[in-house]
PDB file of C-alpha atoms in Angstrom:
ATOM      1  CA  MET A   1     121.239  85.285  90.116  1.00  0.00           C
ATOM      2  CA  LYS A   2     119.795  86.473  86.843  1.00  0.00           C
ATOM      3  CA  ARG A   3     117.322  89.140  87.880  1.00  0.00           C
ATOM      4  CA  LEU A   4     117.715  92.538  89.435  1.00  0.00           C
ATOM      5  CA  ARG A   5     117.831  92.402  93.211  1.00  0.00           C
ATOM      6  CA  LEU A   6     115.060  94.992  93.353  1.00  0.00           C
ATOM      7  CA  PHE A   7     113.657  93.145  96.350  1.00  0.00           C
ATOM      8  CA  LEU A   8     116.825  93.759  98.361  1.00  0.00           C
ATOM      9  CA  LEU A   9     117.105  97.359  97.239  1.00  0.00           C
ATOM     10  CA  LEU A  10     113.568  98.019  98.405  1.00  0.00           C
ATOM     11  CA  ALA A  11     114.158  96.403 101.759  1.00  0.00           C
ATOM     12  CA  ALA A  12     117.022  98.779 102.149  1.00  0.00           C
ATOM     13  CA  PHE A  13     114.543 101.492 102.835  1.00  0.00           C
ATOM     14  CA  GLY A  14     116.780  99.128 102.833  1.00  0.00           C
ATOM     15  CA  ALA A  15     125.827  85.925 105.395  1.00  0.00           C
ATOM     16  CA  GLY A  16     126.419  82.698 105.995  1.00  0.00           C
ATOM     17  CA  LEU A  17     129.485  82.841 103.730  1.00  0.00           C
ATOM     18  CA  PHE A  18     131.540  84.824 106.206  1.00  0.00           C
ATOM     19  CA  GLN A  19     135.136  85.282 105.130  1.00  0.00           C
ATOM     20  CA  LEU A  20     137.762  87.796 106.127  1.00  0.00           C
ATOM     21  CA  HIS A  21     139.153  89.947 103.329  1.00  0.00           C
ATOM     22  CA  ALA A  22     141.466  92.903 103.643  1.00  0.00           C
ATOM     23  CA  ALA A  23     139.762  94.764 100.792  1.00  0.00           C
ATOM     24  CA  THR A  24     136.054  95.475 101.064  1.00  0.00           C
ATOM     25  CA  SER A  25     133.418  97.924  99.788  1.00  0.00           C
ATOM     26  CA  LEU A  26     135.335 100.910 101.103  1.00  0.00           C
ATOM     27  CA  TRP A  27     137.304 103.482  99.115  1.00  0.00           C
ATOM     28  CA  ARG A  28     139.520 106.406  99.982  1.00  0.00           C
ATOM     29  CA  VAL A  29     138.840 109.531  97.946  1.00  0.00           C
ATOM     30  CA  SER A  30     141.613 112.144  97.938  1.00  0.00           C
ATOM     31  CA  SER A  31     142.129 115.684  96.732  1.00  0.00           C
ATOM     32  CA  GLY A  32     145.606 116.971  97.446  1.00  0.00           C
ATOM     33  CA  GLU A  33     146.176 116.720 101.187  1.00  0.00           C
ATOM     34  CA  THR A  34     142.531 116.067 102.095  1.00  0.00           C
ATOM     35  CA  SER A  35     140.618 112.822 101.901  1.00  0.00           C
ATOM     36  CA  LEU A  36     137.528 110.964 103.017  1.00  0.00           C
ATOM     37  CA  TYR A  37     136.326 107.387 103.143  1.00  0.00           C
ATOM     38  CA  LEU A  38     133.423 106.338 100.908  1.00  0.00           C
ATOM     39  CA  GLY A  39     131.782 103.074 101.885  1.00  0.00           C
ATOM     40  CA  GLY A  40     129.066 101.067 100.190  1.00  0.00           C
ATOM     41  CA  THR A  41     126.694  99.422 102.633  1.00  0.00           C
ATOM     42  CA  PHE A  42     124.053  96.760 103.081  1.00  0.00           C
ATOM     43  CA  HIS A  43     121.231  98.504 104.926  1.00  0.00           C
ATOM     44  CA  LEU A  44     119.951  95.266 106.514  1.00  0.00           C
ATOM     45  CA  LEU A  45     122.086  92.379 107.763  1.00  0.00           C
ATOM     46  CA  ARG A  46     121.897  89.203 109.820  1.00  0.00           C
ATOM     47  CA  ALA A  47     123.552  88.805 113.193  1.00  0.00           C
ATOM     48  CA  SER A  48     125.990  86.357 111.575  1.00  0.00           C
ATOM     49  CA  ASP A  49     127.248  89.130 109.282  1.00  0.00           C
ATOM     50  CA  PHE A  50     128.893  90.823 112.263  1.00  0.00           C
ATOM     51  CA  PRO A  51     131.589  91.765 112.976  1.00  0.00           C
ATOM     52  CA  LEU A  52     131.796  93.942 109.895  1.00  0.00           C
ATOM     53  CA  PRO A  53     134.968  94.063 107.768  1.00  0.00           C
ATOM     54  CA  GLU A  54     137.818  95.475 109.817  1.00  0.00           C
ATOM     55  CA  ALA A  55     138.464  98.221 107.276  1.00  0.00           C
ATOM     56  CA  PHE A  56     135.148  99.874 108.147  1.00  0.00           C
ATOM     57  CA  ASP A  57     136.119 100.076 111.815  1.00  0.00           C
ATOM     58  CA  ALA A  58     139.504 101.534 110.868  1.00  0.00           C
ATOM     59  CA  ALA A  59     137.857 104.180 108.685  1.00  0.00           C
ATOM     60  CA  TYR A  60     135.358 104.986 111.423  1.00  0.00           C
ATOM     61  CA  ALA A  61     138.146 105.406 113.976  1.00  0.00           C
ATOM     62  CA  ASP A  62     140.050 107.709 111.602  1.00  0.00           C
ATOM     63  CA  SER A  63     137.025 109.945 110.914  1.00  0.00           C
ATOM     64  CA  THR A  64     135.652 112.848 112.908  1.00  0.00           C
ATOM     65  CA  THR A  65     132.287 112.916 111.110  1.00  0.00           C
ATOM     66  CA  VAL A  66     130.082 110.137 109.747  1.00  0.00           C
ATOM     67  CA  VAL A  67     127.845 111.024 106.794  1.00  0.00           C
ATOM     68  CA  PHE A  68     124.814 108.923 105.872  1.00  0.00           C
ATOM     69  CA  GLU A  69     122.279 109.081 103.060  1.00  0.00           C
ATOM     70  CA  THR A  70     119.961 110.927 105.416  1.00  0.00           C
ATOM     71  CA  ASP A  71     119.366 111.631 109.114  1.00  0.00           C
ATOM     72  CA  LEU A  72     118.759 108.083 110.333  1.00  0.00           C
ATOM     73  CA  GLY A  73     117.582 109.223 113.734  1.00  0.00           C
ATOM     74  CA  ALA A  74     114.977 111.527 112.251  1.00  0.00           C
ATOM     75  CA  MET A  75     113.753 108.806 109.887  1.00  0.00           C
ATOM     76  CA  GLN A  76     112.905 106.661 112.913  1.00  0.00           C
ATOM     77  CA  SER A  77     110.979 109.384 114.714  1.00  0.00           C
ATOM     78  CA  PRO A  78     107.182 108.982 114.981  1.00  0.00           C
ATOM     79  CA  GLN A  79     106.674 112.357 113.308  1.00  0.00           C
ATOM     80  CA  VAL A  80     108.640 111.434 110.188  1.00  0.00           C
ATOM     81  CA  GLN A  81     107.109 107.958 110.081  1.00  0.00           C
ATOM     82  CA  GLN A  82     103.631 109.481 110.146  1.00  0.00           C
ATOM     83  CA  ARG A  83     104.615 111.948 107.431  1.00  0.00           C
ATOM     84  CA  MET A  84     105.805 109.106 105.221  1.00  0.00           C
ATOM     85  CA  LEU A  85     102.606 107.115 105.760  1.00  0.00           C
ATOM     86  CA  ALA A  86     100.537 110.161 104.886  1.00  0.00           C
ATOM     87  CA  GLN A  87     102.546 110.895 101.743  1.00  0.00           C
ATOM     88  CA  CYS A  88     102.502 107.262 100.602  1.00  0.00           C
ATOM     89  CA  ALA A  89      98.731 107.110 100.949  1.00  0.00           C
ATOM     90  CA  LEU A  90      96.599 106.989  97.816  1.00  0.00           C
ATOM     91  CA  GLY A  91      94.367 110.019  97.478  1.00  0.00           C
ATOM     92  CA  GLY A  92      90.846 110.650  96.281  1.00  0.00           C
ATOM     93  CA  GLY A  93      89.448 107.345  97.457  1.00  0.00           C
ATOM     94  CA  GLU A  94      91.739 105.398  95.126  1.00  0.00           C
ATOM     95  CA  THR A  95      92.624 101.836  96.137  1.00  0.00           C
ATOM     96  CA  LEU A  96      95.526  99.537  95.430  1.00  0.00           C
ATOM     97  CA  ARG A  97      93.159  97.036  93.823  1.00  0.00           C
ATOM     98  CA  ALA A  98      91.955  99.668  91.364  1.00  0.00           C
ATOM     99  CA  LEU A  99      95.481 100.896  90.628  1.00  0.00           C
ATOM    100  CA  LEU A 100      96.903  97.476  89.738  1.00  0.00           C
ATOM    101  CA  SER A 101      95.719  95.056  87.089  1.00  0.00           C
ATOM    102  CA  PRO A 102      93.682  92.096  88.414  1.00  0.00           C
ATOM    103  CA  GLU A 103      96.512  89.684  87.565  1.00  0.00           C
ATOM    104  CA  VAL A 104      99.204  91.651  89.376  1.00  0.00           C
ATOM    105  CA  TYR A 105      96.957  92.382  92.346  1.00  0.00           C
ATOM    106  CA  ALA A 106      96.170  88.663  92.705  1.00  0.00           C
ATOM    107  CA  LYS A 107      99.873  87.777  92.689  1.00  0.00           C
ATOM    108  CA  LEU A 108     100.651  90.467  95.248  1.00  0.00           C
ATOM    109  CA  GLU A 109      97.785  89.286  97.434  1.00  0.00           C
ATOM    110  CA  ALA A 110      99.032  85.691  97.287  1.00  0.00           C
ATOM    111  CA  HIS A 111     102.540  86.717  98.332  1.00  0.00           C
ATOM    112  CA  CYS A 112     101.193  88.837 101.173  1.00  0.00           C
ATOM    113  CA  GLN A 113      99.061  85.960 102.427  1.00  0.00           C
ATOM    114  CA  LYS A 114     102.067  83.653 102.340  1.00  0.00           C
ATOM    115  CA  ALA A 115     104.042  86.211 104.342  1.00  0.00           C
ATOM    116  CA  GLY A 116     101.240  86.658 106.866  1.00  0.00           C
ATOM    117  CA  LEU A 117     100.365  90.181 105.724  1.00  0.00           C
ATOM    118  CA  ALA A 118      96.805  91.377 105.252  1.00  0.00           C
ATOM    119  CA  LEU A 119      96.822  93.231 101.942  1.00  0.00           C
ATOM    120  CA  ALA A 120      93.351  94.571 102.706  1.00  0.00           C
ATOM    121  CA  ALA A 121      94.870  96.644 105.509  1.00  0.00           C
ATOM    122  CA  MET A 122      97.195  98.326 102.983  1.00  0.00           C
ATOM    123  CA  GLU A 123      94.612  99.033 100.272  1.00  0.00           C
ATOM    124  CA  GLY A 124      94.953 102.763 100.764  1.00  0.00           C
ATOM    125  CA  PHE A 125      98.708 102.918 100.192  1.00  0.00           C
ATOM    126  CA  LYS A 126     100.913 103.232  97.123  1.00  0.00           C
ATOM    127  CA  PRO A 127     102.557 100.053  95.784  1.00  0.00           C
ATOM    128  CA  ALA A 128     106.033 101.159  96.891  1.00  0.00           C
ATOM    129  CA  LEU A 129     105.120 101.118 100.585  1.00  0.00           C
ATOM    130  CA  VAL A 130     103.334  97.774 100.254  1.00  0.00           C
ATOM    131  CA  VAL A 131     106.274  96.135  98.482  1.00  0.00           C
ATOM    132  CA  ILE A 132     108.776  97.564 100.977  1.00  0.00           C
ATOM    133  CA  THR A 133     106.702  96.161 103.842  1.00  0.00           C
ATOM    134  CA  LEU A 134     106.561  92.748 102.157  1.00  0.00           C
ATOM    135  CA  ALA A 135     110.307  92.769 101.516  1.00  0.00           C
ATOM    136  CA  VAL A 136     111.173  93.606 105.123  1.00  0.00           C
ATOM    137  CA  VAL A 137     108.867  90.878 106.466  1.00  0.00           C
ATOM    138  CA  GLU A 138     110.391  88.269 104.157  1.00  0.00           C
ATOM    139  CA  LEU A 139     113.936  89.254 105.091  1.00  0.00           C
ATOM    140  CA  GLN A 140     113.113  89.078 108.790  1.00  0.00           C
ATOM    141  CA  LYS A 141     112.036  85.471 108.259  1.00  0.00           C
ATOM    142  CA  VAL A 142     115.582  84.542 107.261  1.00  0.00           C
ATOM    143  CA  GLY A 143     117.133  86.334 110.209  1.00  0.00           C
ATOM    144  CA  ILE A 144     117.764  89.766 108.728  1.00  0.00           C
ATOM    145  CA  ALA A 145     117.805  92.368 111.483  1.00  0.00           C
ATOM    146  CA  GLU A 146     116.911  96.020 111.200  1.00  0.00           C
ATOM    147  CA  GLU A 147     120.484  97.072 111.941  1.00  0.00           C
ATOM    148  CA  GLY A 148     122.725  97.072 108.910  1.00  0.00           C
ATOM    149  CA  VAL A 149     126.017  98.836 108.302  1.00  0.00           C
ATOM    150  CA  ASP A 150     124.465 102.307 108.358  1.00  0.00           C
ATOM    151  CA  MET A 151     122.540 101.959 111.617  1.00  0.00           C
ATOM    152  CA  HIS A 152     125.469 100.166 113.246  1.00  0.00           C
ATOM    153  CA  TYR A 153     127.754 103.151 112.702  1.00  0.00           C
ATOM    154  CA  TYR A 154     125.016 105.665 113.403  1.00  0.00           C
ATOM    155  CA  ASN A 155     124.525 104.119 116.840  1.00  0.00           C
ATOM    156  CA  ARG A 156     128.278 104.035 117.432  1.00  0.00           C
ATOM    157  CA  ALA A 157     128.659 107.669 116.395  1.00  0.00           C
ATOM    158  CA  GLN A 158     125.860 108.681 118.747  1.00  0.00           C
ATOM    159  CA  ALA A 159     127.480 106.789 121.614  1.00  0.00           C
ATOM    160  CA  ASP A 160     130.951 108.173 120.819  1.00  0.00           C
ATOM    161  CA  GLY A 161     129.775 111.752 120.374  1.00  0.00           C
ATOM    162  CA  LYS A 162     130.901 111.946 116.760  1.00  0.00           C
ATOM    163  CA  ALA A 163     129.220 114.384 114.401  1.00  0.00           C
ATOM    164  CA  VAL A 164     126.689 112.881 111.989  1.00  0.00           C
ATOM    165  CA  ARG A 165     125.315 114.381 108.791  1.00  0.00           C
ATOM    166  CA  GLY A 166     123.023 113.427 105.919  1.00  0.00           C
ATOM    167  CA  LEU A 167     123.421 113.832 102.163  1.00  0.00           C
ATOM    168  CA  GLU A 168     119.682 114.405 101.794  1.00  0.00           C
ATOM    169  CA  THR A 169     116.903 115.521 104.108  1.00  0.00           C
ATOM    170  CA  PRO A 170     114.317 113.112 105.525  1.00  0.00           C
ATOM    171  CA  GLN A 171     111.708 114.824 103.352  1.00  0.00           C
ATOM    172  CA  GLU A 172     113.790 114.227 100.229  1.00  0.00           C
ATOM    173  CA  GLN A 173     114.026 110.548 101.113  1.00  0.00           C
ATOM    174  CA  ILE A 174     110.279 110.352 101.745  1.00  0.00           C
ATOM    175  CA  ASP A 175     109.634 111.986  98.369  1.00  0.00           C
ATOM    176  CA  PHE A 176     111.783 109.367  96.694  1.00  0.00           C
ATOM    177  CA  ILE A 177     110.296 106.381  98.540  1.00  0.00           C
ATOM    178  CA  CYS A 178     106.707 107.374  97.868  1.00  0.00           C
ATOM    179  CA  SER A 179     107.331 108.028  94.170  1.00  0.00           C
ATOM    180  CA  MET A 180     108.941 104.666  93.347  1.00  0.00           C
ATOM    181  CA  GLY A 181     107.121 102.855  90.583  1.00  0.00           C
ATOM    182  CA  GLU A 182     104.774 105.727  89.757  1.00  0.00           C
ATOM    183  CA  GLY A 183     103.460 105.412  86.228  1.00  0.00           C
ATOM    184  CA  ASP A 184     104.748 101.839  85.971  1.00  0.00           C
ATOM    185  CA  GLU A 185     103.015 100.240  88.953  1.00  0.00           C
ATOM    186  CA  ASP A 186     102.210  96.829  87.460  1.00  0.00           C
ATOM    187  CA  ALA A 187     105.743  96.188  86.207  1.00  0.00           C
ATOM    188  CA  PHE A 188     107.238  97.517  89.442  1.00  0.00           C
ATOM    189  CA  VAL A 189     105.163  95.216  91.654  1.00  0.00           C
ATOM    190  CA  LEU A 190     105.415  92.203  89.365  1.00  0.00           C
ATOM    191  CA  HIS A 191     109.183  92.383  89.126  1.00  0.00           C
ATOM    192  CA  ALA A 192     109.569  92.840  92.871  1.00  0.00           C
ATOM    193  CA  ILE A 193     107.471  89.826  93.826  1.00  0.00           C
ATOM    194  CA  ARG A 194     109.078  87.647  91.137  1.00  0.00           C
ATOM    195  CA  ASP A 195     112.468  88.534  92.571  1.00  0.00           C
ATOM    196  CA  LEU A 196     111.463  87.666  96.126  1.00  0.00           C
ATOM    197  CA  GLU A 197     112.395  84.013  96.517  1.00  0.00           C
ATOM    198  CA  GLU A 198     115.572  84.146  94.419  1.00  0.00           C
ATOM    199  CA  SER A 199     116.881  87.150  96.319  1.00  0.00           C
ATOM    200  CA  VAL A 200     116.521  85.443  99.687  1.00  0.00           C
ATOM    201  CA  GLN A 201     118.123  82.282  98.308  1.00  0.00           C
ATOM    202  CA  HIS A 202     121.196  84.125  97.016  1.00  0.00           C
ATOM    203  CA  LEU A 203     121.507  86.637  99.840  1.00  0.00           C
ATOM    204  CA  PRO A 204     124.740  85.098 101.230  1.00  0.00           C
ATOM    205  CA  GLU A 205     126.416  85.398  97.812  1.00  0.00           C
ATOM    206  CA  LEU A 206     125.394  89.033  97.481  1.00  0.00           C
ATOM    207  CA  ILE A 207     126.653  89.881 100.946  1.00  0.00           C
ATOM    208  CA  THR A 208     129.929  88.102 100.199  1.00  0.00           C
ATOM    209  CA  ALA A 209     130.346  90.229  97.062  1.00  0.00           C
ATOM    210  CA  TRP A 210     129.749  93.327  99.182  1.00  0.00           C
ATOM    211  CA  ARG A 211     132.246  92.206 101.835  1.00  0.00           C
ATOM    212  CA  ARG A 212     134.885  91.714  99.140  1.00  0.00           C
ATOM    213  CA  GLY A 213     134.202  94.995  97.385  1.00  0.00           C
ATOM    214  CA  ASP A 214     133.397  93.049  94.214  1.00  0.00           C
ATOM    215  CA  LEU A 215     132.184  95.928  92.041  1.00  0.00           C
ATOM    216  CA  GLU A 216     131.619  93.730  89.000  1.00  0.00           C
ATOM    217  CA  THR A 217     129.139  91.519  90.843  1.00  0.00           C
ATOM    218  CA  LEU A 218     127.471  94.437  92.603  1.00  0.00           C
ATOM    219  CA  GLU A 219     127.009  96.254  89.308  1.00  0.00           C
ATOM    220  CA  ARG A 220     125.622  93.177  87.583  1.00  0.00           C
ATOM    221  CA  GLU A 221     123.175  92.301  90.351  1.00  0.00           C
ATOM    222  CA  PHE A 222     122.054  95.738  91.533  1.00  0.00           C
ATOM    223  CA  VAL A 223     122.594  98.143  88.649  1.00  0.00           C
ATOM    224  CA  SER A 224     122.725  96.685  85.133  1.00  0.00           C
ATOM    225  CA  GLU A 225     119.293  95.072  85.023  1.00  0.00           C
ATOM    226  CA  MET A 226     117.642  98.013  86.759  1.00  0.00           C
ATOM    227  CA  LYS A 227     119.104 100.304  84.131  1.00  0.00           C
ATOM    228  CA  ARG A 228     117.705  98.088  81.373  1.00  0.00           C
ATOM    229  CA  ASP A 229     114.332  97.035  82.818  1.00  0.00           C
ATOM    230  CA  PHE A 230     113.441 100.025  85.002  1.00  0.00           C
ATOM    231  CA  PRO A 231     115.124 103.075  83.460  1.00  0.00           C
ATOM    232  CA  ARG A 232     112.933 105.546  85.339  1.00  0.00           C
ATOM    233  CA  LEU A 233     113.580 103.864  88.681  1.00  0.00           C
ATOM    234  CA  TYR A 234     117.284 103.664  87.825  1.00  0.00           C
ATOM    235  CA  ARG A 235     117.385 107.393  87.163  1.00  0.00           C
ATOM    236  CA  SER A 236     115.472 108.349  90.307  1.00  0.00           C
ATOM    237  CA  LEU A 237     117.058 105.819  92.675  1.00  0.00           C
ATOM    238  CA  LEU A 238     120.668 106.105  91.554  1.00  0.00           C
ATOM    239  CA  VAL A 239     121.507 108.652  88.855  1.00  0.00           C
ATOM    240  CA  GLU A 240     119.642 111.696  90.156  1.00  0.00           C
ATOM    241  CA  ARG A 241     120.532 111.072  93.787  1.00  0.00           C
ATOM    242  CA  ASN A 242     124.195 110.467  92.959  1.00  0.00           C
ATOM    243  CA  ARG A 243     124.305 113.739  91.033  1.00  0.00           C
ATOM    244  CA  ALA A 244     122.725 115.567  93.957  1.00  0.00           C
ATOM    245  CA  TRP A 245     125.212 114.035  96.394  1.00  0.00           C
ATOM    246  CA  LEU A 246     128.376 114.721  94.395  1.00  0.00           C
ATOM    247  CA  PRO A 247     128.656 118.456  95.224  1.00  0.00           C
ATOM    248  CA  LYS A 248     128.124 117.651  98.896  1.00  0.00           C
ATOM    249  CA  ILE A 249     130.853 115.023  98.845  1.00  0.00           C
ATOM    250  CA  GLU A 250     133.148 117.457  97.045  1.00  0.00           C
ATOM    251  CA  ALA A 251     132.459 120.045  99.745  1.00  0.00           C
ATOM    252  CA  LEU A 252     133.580 117.531 102.369  1.00  0.00           C
ATOM    253  CA  LEU A 253     136.872 117.183 100.517  1.00  0.00           C
ATOM    254  CA  GLU A 254     137.481 120.887 101.009  1.00  0.00           C
ATOM    255  CA  THR A 255     137.579 120.527 104.799  1.00  0.00           C
ATOM    256  CA  ALA A 256     140.611 119.628 106.883  1.00  0.00           C
ATOM    257  CA  GLU A 257     138.661 116.880 108.651  1.00  0.00           C
ATOM    258  CA  THR A 258     138.359 113.264 107.549  1.00  0.00           C
ATOM    259  CA  GLU A 259     134.828 111.987 107.023  1.00  0.00           C
ATOM    260  CA  LEU A 260     133.353 108.522 106.596  1.00  0.00           C
ATOM    261  CA  VAL A 261     130.549 108.643 104.003  1.00  0.00           C
ATOM    262  CA  LEU A 262     128.231 105.617 103.988  1.00  0.00           C
ATOM    263  CA  VAL A 263     125.729 105.019 101.183  1.00  0.00           C
ATOM    264  CA  GLY A 264     123.938 101.975  99.803  1.00  0.00           C
ATOM    265  CA  GLY A 265     126.252  99.690  97.859  1.00  0.00           C
ATOM    266  CA  ALA A 266     124.306 100.171  94.615  1.00  0.00           C
ATOM    267  CA  HIS A 267     125.365 103.832  94.513  1.00  0.00           C
ATOM    268  CA  LEU A 268     129.039 102.992  93.919  1.00  0.00           C
ATOM    269  CA  PRO A 269     129.509 100.833  90.770  1.00  0.00           C
ATOM    270  CA  GLY A 270     128.866 101.626  87.132  1.00  0.00           C
ATOM    271  CA  GLU A 271     129.405 104.636  84.917  1.00  0.00           C
ATOM    272  CA  ASP A 272     126.840 106.653  86.879  1.00  0.00           C
ATOM    273  CA  GLY A 273     128.156 105.425  90.228  1.00  0.00           C
ATOM    274  CA  LEU A 274     129.831 107.703  92.718  1.00  0.00           C
ATOM    275  CA  LEU A 275     133.263 106.129  92.258  1.00  0.00           C
ATOM    276  CA  ALA A 276     133.368 106.699  88.495  1.00  0.00           C
ATOM    277  CA  GLN A 277     131.866 110.158  88.825  1.00  0.00           C
ATOM    278  CA  LEU A 278     134.435 111.228  91.409  1.00  0.00           C
ATOM    279  CA  GLN A 279     137.264 109.860  89.268  1.00  0.00           C
ATOM    280  CA  ALA A 280     135.891 111.761  86.273  1.00  0.00           C
ATOM    281  CA  ARG A 281     136.063 114.952  88.325  1.00  0.00           C
ATOM    282  CA  GLY A 282     139.754 114.416  88.958  1.00  0.00           C
ATOM    283  CA  TYR A 283     139.732 112.915  92.432  1.00  0.00           C
ATOM    284  CA  ARG A 284     141.974 110.034  93.378  1.00  0.00           C
ATOM    285  CA  VAL A 285     139.842 106.989  94.241  1.00  0.00           C
ATOM    286  CA  GLU A 286     141.506 103.906  95.746  1.00  0.00           C
ATOM    287  CA  GLN A 287     139.992 100.835  97.327  1.00  0.00           C
ATOM    288  CA  PHE A 288     140.945 100.917 100.986  1.00  0.00           C
ATOM    289  CA  ASP A 289     142.903  97.810 101.904  1.00  0.00           C
ATOM    290  CA  ILE A 290     143.621  97.765 105.615  1.00  0.00           C
ATOM    291  CA  ALA A 291     146.344  95.155 105.085  1.00  0.00           C
ATOM    292  CA  ALA A 292     148.211  97.594 102.849  1.00  0.00           C
ATOM    293  CA  ALA A 293     147.507 100.699 104.915  1.00  0.00           C
ATOM    294  CA  PRO A 294     150.457 102.188 106.816  1.00  0.00           C
ATOM    295  CA  ALA A 295     150.468 101.599 110.545  1.00  0.00           C
ATOM    296  CA  PRO A 296     149.277 104.594 112.615  1.00  0.00           C
TER     297      PRO A 296
END
C-alpha cells in the first residue's frame, strides 16, 4: 500500500479480516465534567464488516445526540441531489474531454469502459463527480454497500428518536465535492485511477486498521501522501474542514449532554487531525477501550 487511498476517500462521498478488538477508532474527549465520543468512520462497508466494533454501540447507547459531517438525510433527498448535479456541471459548453489532456482522458475512458460506465454520458460534469461515480461502481463490484458506519447510526438514530446534527450544511458539502481537483484536474484524475486497483486489493487491510484504531496506518495511507502530492486537496478536504468543525465540537463540550460525533477516519490522525488539534486546545483525548471502561 504505497499510494494515497484517494480512491477510497472519494468513494466516501465516501473486511474480510474481521477481528474483535476492544480498542477501535473511537475516542473520548473530555473537558472537566463534560465529554463526548469522537469516532472515525468508513463511509462505505461490506456486509461482512458488520457487526461494527462493540465500542461504537456502547458510545451510541451512552449518547443523546449523534453528530455527523452533514445532514445525511438531506444529502439523499432528490432536491439536494439535483442541486449537486447542477453545481458539478461544467458551464459555458465546456466538456470533460476539453478540460483533460488527451492522455488522461483516454485513461479515464478506458477505466470507465472496464467498469461499464459510459463516459460520454458524463461529458458535461466536472472530474470530481465522474471519479466519485467510478469509485462507487468499482467498490460495489467487491461487495461494498452504500451503508457504512455513518448511515448505520443515522438510521438507528432516526428509528430510536435520537437527535441528529451536522457539522456542516449540505450546501457546504456540495461546495467541497464540486471543487475537488479544480486547477489540478489532470493530476487529480490520473492519481485516482492509478490508485483504483490497489485500493480494492488492500481494502481489508485498511478496514482492519480502522477497526483497531491504528492511527499510524490511517495517517500513512490516508493523510501523509495526500499532504505531499495533493497539498491543495489536503487543505480543502481535511485542514480547512477540521478547523471549521473544531469550534462546533468545542461547543458540544459545553453542554451537559453526551454526544457521539462521527466523521471520516482521515479527519482524525496527523498534526492537523481533530485529535491532535483538540489535545492542543487543552482537552483530554483518550482512545475508548470498552474492555477498560467501567461497568454501567
